[in-house]
Coordinates of C-alpha atoms in Angstrom, one line a residue:
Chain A
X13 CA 125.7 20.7 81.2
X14 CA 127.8 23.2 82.8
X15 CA 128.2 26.5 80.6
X16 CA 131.3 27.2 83.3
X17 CA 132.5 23.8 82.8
X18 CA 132.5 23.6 79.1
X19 CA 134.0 26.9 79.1
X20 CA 137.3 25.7 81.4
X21 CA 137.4 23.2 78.7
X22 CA 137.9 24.9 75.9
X23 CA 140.2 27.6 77.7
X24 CA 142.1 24.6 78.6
X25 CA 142.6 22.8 75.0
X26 CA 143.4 26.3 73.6
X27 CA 146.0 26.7 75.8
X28 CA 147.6 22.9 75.1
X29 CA 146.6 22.5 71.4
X30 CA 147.0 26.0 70.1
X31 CA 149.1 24.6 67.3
X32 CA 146.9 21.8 66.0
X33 CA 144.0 24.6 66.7
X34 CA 145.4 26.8 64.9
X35 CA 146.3 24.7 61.5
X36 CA 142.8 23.8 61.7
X37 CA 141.6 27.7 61.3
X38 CA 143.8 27.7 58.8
X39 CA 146.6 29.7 60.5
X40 CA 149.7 27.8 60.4
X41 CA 152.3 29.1 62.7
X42 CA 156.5 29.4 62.0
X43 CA 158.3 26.8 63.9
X44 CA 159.7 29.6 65.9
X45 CA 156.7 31.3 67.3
X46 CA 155.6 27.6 68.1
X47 CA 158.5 26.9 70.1
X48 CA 158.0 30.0 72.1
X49 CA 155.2 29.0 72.7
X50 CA 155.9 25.6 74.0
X51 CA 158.6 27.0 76.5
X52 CA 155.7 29.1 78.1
X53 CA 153.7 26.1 77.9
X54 CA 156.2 24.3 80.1
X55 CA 157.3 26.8 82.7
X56 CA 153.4 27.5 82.7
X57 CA 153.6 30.7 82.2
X58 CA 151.0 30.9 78.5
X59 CA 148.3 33.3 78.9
X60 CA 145.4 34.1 76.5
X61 CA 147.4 37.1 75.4
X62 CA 150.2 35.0 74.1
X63 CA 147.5 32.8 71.8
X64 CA 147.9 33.9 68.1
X65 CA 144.5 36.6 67.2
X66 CA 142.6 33.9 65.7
X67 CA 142.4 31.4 69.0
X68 CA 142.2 34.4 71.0
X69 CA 138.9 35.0 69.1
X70 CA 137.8 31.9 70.0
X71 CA 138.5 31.4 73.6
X72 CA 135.6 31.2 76.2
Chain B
X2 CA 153.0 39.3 75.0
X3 CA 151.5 38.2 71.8
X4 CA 152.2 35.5 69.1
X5 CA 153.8 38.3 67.3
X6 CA 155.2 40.1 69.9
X7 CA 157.5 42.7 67.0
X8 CA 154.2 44.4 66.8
X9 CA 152.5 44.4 70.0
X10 CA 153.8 48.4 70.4
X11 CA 152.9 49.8 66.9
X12 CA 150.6 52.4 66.2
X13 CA 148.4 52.4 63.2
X14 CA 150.3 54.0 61.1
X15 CA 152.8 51.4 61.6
X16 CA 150.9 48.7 61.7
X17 CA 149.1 49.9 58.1
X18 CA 153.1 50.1 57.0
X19 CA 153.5 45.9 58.3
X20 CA 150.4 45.2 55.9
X21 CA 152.0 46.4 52.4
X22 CA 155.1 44.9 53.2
X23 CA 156.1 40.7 53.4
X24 CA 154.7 38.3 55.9
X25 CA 158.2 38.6 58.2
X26 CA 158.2 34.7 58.7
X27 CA 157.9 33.9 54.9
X28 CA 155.2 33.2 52.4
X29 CA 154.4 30.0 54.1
X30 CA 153.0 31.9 57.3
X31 CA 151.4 34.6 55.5
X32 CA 148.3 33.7 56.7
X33 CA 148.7 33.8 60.2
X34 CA 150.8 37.2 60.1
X35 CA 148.1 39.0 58.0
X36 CA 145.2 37.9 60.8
X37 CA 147.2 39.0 63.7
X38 CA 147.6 42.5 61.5
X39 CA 143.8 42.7 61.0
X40 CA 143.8 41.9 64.7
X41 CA 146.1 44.8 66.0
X42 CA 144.5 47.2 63.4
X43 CA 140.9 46.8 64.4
X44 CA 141.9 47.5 68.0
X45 CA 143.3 50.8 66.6
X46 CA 139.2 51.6 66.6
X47 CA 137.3 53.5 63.7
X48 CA 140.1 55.0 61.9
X49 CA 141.6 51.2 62.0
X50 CA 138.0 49.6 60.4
X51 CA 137.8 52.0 57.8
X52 CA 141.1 51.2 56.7
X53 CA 140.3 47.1 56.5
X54 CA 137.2 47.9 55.1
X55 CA 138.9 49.8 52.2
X56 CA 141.6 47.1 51.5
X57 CA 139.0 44.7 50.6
X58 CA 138.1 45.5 47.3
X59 CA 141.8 45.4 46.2
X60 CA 143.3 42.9 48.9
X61 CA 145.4 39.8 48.1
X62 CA 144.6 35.9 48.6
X63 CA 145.6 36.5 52.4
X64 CA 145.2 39.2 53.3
X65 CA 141.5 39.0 52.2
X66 CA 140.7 36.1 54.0
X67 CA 142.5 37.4 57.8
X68 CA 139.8 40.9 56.8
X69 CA 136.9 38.6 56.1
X70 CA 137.5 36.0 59.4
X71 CA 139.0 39.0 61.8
X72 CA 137.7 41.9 60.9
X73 CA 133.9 40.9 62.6
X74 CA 132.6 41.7 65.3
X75 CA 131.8 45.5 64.3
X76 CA 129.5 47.7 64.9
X77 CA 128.1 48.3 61.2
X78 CA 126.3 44.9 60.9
X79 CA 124.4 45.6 58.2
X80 CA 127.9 46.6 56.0
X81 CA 129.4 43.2 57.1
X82 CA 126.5 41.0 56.1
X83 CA 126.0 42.7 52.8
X84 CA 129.9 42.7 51.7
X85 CA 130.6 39.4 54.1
X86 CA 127.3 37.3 52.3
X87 CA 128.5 38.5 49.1
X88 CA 131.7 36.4 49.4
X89 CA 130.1 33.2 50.3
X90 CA 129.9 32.9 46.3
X91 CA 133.5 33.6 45.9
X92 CA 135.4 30.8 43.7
X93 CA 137.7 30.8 45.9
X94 CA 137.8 28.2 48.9
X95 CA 139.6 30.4 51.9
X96 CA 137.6 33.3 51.0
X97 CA 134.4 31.4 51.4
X98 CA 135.8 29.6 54.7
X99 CA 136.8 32.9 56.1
X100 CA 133.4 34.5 55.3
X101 CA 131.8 32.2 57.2
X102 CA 133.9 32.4 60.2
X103 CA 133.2 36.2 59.6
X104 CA 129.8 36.0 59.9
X105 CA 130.1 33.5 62.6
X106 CA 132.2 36.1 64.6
X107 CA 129.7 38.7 63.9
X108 CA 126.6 36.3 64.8
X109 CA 124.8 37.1 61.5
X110 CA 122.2 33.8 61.3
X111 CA 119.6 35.3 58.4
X112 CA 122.5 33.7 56.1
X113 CA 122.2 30.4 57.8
X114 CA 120.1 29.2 54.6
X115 CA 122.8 29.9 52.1
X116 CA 125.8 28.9 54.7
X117 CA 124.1 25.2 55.1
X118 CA 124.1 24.8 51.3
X119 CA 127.7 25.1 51.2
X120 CA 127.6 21.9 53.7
X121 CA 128.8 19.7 50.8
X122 CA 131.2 22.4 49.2
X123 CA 134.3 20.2 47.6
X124 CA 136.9 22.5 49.8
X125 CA 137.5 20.7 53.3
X126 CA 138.4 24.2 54.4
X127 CA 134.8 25.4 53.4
X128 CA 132.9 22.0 55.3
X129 CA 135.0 22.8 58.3
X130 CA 133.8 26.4 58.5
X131 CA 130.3 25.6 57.8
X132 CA 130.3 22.8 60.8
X133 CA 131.5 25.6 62.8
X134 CA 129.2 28.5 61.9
X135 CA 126.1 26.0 62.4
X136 CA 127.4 24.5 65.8
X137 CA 126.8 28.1 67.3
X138 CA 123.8 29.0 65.9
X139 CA 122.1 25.6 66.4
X140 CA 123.4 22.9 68.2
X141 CA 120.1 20.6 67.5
X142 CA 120.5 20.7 63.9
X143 CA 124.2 20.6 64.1
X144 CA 124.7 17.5 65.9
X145 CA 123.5 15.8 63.3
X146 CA 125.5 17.8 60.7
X147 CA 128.7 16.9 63.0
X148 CA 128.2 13.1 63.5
X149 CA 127.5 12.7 59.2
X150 CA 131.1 15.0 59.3
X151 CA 132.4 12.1 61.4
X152 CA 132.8 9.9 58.0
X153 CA 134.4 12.6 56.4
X154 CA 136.7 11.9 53.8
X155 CA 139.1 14.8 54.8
X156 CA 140.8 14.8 58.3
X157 CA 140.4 18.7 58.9
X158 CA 136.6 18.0 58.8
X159 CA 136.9 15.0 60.8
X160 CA 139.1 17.1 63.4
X161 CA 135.9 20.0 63.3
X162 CA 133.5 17.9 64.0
X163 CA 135.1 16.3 67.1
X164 CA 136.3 19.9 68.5
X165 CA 132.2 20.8 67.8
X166 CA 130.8 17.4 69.7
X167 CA 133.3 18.5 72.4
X168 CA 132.1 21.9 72.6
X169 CA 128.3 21.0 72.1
X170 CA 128.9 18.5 75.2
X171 CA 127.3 15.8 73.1
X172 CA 127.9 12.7 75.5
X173 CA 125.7 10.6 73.1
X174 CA 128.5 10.6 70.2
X175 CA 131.2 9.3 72.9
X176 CA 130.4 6.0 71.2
X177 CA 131.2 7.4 67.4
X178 CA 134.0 9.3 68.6
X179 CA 136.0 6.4 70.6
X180 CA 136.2 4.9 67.1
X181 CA 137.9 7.7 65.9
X182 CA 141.1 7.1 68.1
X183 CA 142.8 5.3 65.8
X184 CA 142.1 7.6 62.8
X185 CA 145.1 7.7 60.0
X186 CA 146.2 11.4 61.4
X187 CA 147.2 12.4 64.5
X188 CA 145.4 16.0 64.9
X189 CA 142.3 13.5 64.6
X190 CA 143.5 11.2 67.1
X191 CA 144.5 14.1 69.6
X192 CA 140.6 15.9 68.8
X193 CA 138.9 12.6 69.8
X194 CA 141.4 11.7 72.6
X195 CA 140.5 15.5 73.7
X196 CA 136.7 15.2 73.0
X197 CA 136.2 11.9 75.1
X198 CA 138.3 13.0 78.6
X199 CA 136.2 16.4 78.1
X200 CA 132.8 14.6 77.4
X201 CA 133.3 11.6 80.5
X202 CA 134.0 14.6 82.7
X203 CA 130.6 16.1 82.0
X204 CA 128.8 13.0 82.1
X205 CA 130.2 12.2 85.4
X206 CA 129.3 15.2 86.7
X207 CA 126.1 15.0 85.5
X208 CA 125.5 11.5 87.1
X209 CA 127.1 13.2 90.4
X210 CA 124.6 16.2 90.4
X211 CA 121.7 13.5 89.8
X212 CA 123.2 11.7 92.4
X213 CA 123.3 14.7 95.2
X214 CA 119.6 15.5 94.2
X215 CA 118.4 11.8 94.9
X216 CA 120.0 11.8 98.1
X217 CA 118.5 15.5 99.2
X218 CA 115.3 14.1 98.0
X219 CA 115.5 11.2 100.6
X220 CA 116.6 13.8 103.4

């Protein structure tokens, strides 16, 4: 298995699921900072920075 | 730009002025404020540490749990896994859950005895954590830990195990985890629909690799 591979991945899902990810760590977010962050998602402009602390923790 | 981006220019005198006052997006969001506080405040460096460390004797619900799972890694290990292993007796679920993710964060395995026997704990919260702790510190006796976590009465635990699979690049539970596509809730669904296009890809690229050796083998 790929270590670089896995790690694209994960940096991926983080990026698309950060608000079921982040429910799961216990960290629910206001529907307001989640819609933020869907509008970077579309214009495809979300970053790692923009992840809430606890996904940014996890990411590869 | 953060997730909180109000506080991405404070200082830590500021930032230690957010922390006594109300999660700004209500009670309901505490949580997720208070760990993007610990965040900001243990980038503040030493001064910033000290002062989590000295809120946790007297620290609420929340803001207890965002010190314990945010506050590690730091570089007193031997503070954190004394303090830190004393709270995976707490009678509190989210305490325990955060401790672990703690001690995860700090990679602190001696405790990996005491973190296993909380496998069965009653709080889905506490399972979930414990599947994740023992996922990075052994993959070999985890995979077995996340396939039994597959049956799970609880969806949260249902939902760790397939994001630890996935992570663990276990192609031999893509048969286990294509039944779970039509689990009763959707953050399940979306973990195993996730966890199966992440797993094939690996698997094909495997088979690939074997593929290009065979043929450079012949040549």
């Amino acid at each position: 298995m790929s270590k670089q591979k896995k790690d694209c991945q994960k940096a991926i899902k983080l990026l698309t699921q950060y608000e079921r990810l982040a429910n799961k760590l216990n960290s629910k977010l206001s529907p307001n900072r989640i819609q933020e962050l869907n509008r970077m998602h579309d214009d495809g402009t979300i970053t790692v920075n923009d992840l809430h602390s606890i996904l940014r923790r996890e990411f590869p | 730009m953060s997730a909180y981006p109000e506080l991405d220019q404070l200082g830590l005198k500021e930032l230690i002025a957010r922390w006594h006052q109300p999660a700004i997006d209500g009670e309901a969001y505490a949580a997720s404020y208070y760990q993007e506080i610990v965040d900001l405040i243990r980038q503040q460096g030493e001064a910033g540490v000290k002062f989590l460390l000295a809120e946790v004797p007297t620290a609420n619900l929340q803001k207890l749990a965002a010190i314990l799972c945010l506050l590690p890694p730091v570089s007193n290990r031997k503070l954190i896994n004394q303090i830190w292993t004393n709270f995976l007796k707490d009678d509190r679920p989210e305490i325990v859950a955060s401790a672990i993710d703690g001690l995860r964060h700090q990679h602190i395995w001696q405790v990996r005895d005491q973190v296993f026997a909380l496998s069965k704990h009653p709080a889905p919260c506490v399972r979930g954590s414990v599947l994740r702790y023992m996922s990075q510190y052994d993959p070999k006796i985890a995979s077995v830990m996340l396939v039994e976590a597959l049956d799970d009465p609880d969806y949260t635990v249902r939902e760790n195990a397939l994001d630890e699979l996935d992570q663990l690049g276990a192609v031999e539970a893509i048969p286990l985890i294509r039944s779970l596509l039509t689990d009763s809730h959707p953050d399940v669904q979306k973990a195993a629909e996730t966890a199966l296009e992440n797993l094939a890809q690996l698997k094909k690229g495997a088979w690939q690799r074997k593929q290009l050796n065979a043929s450079a083998n012949l040549a």
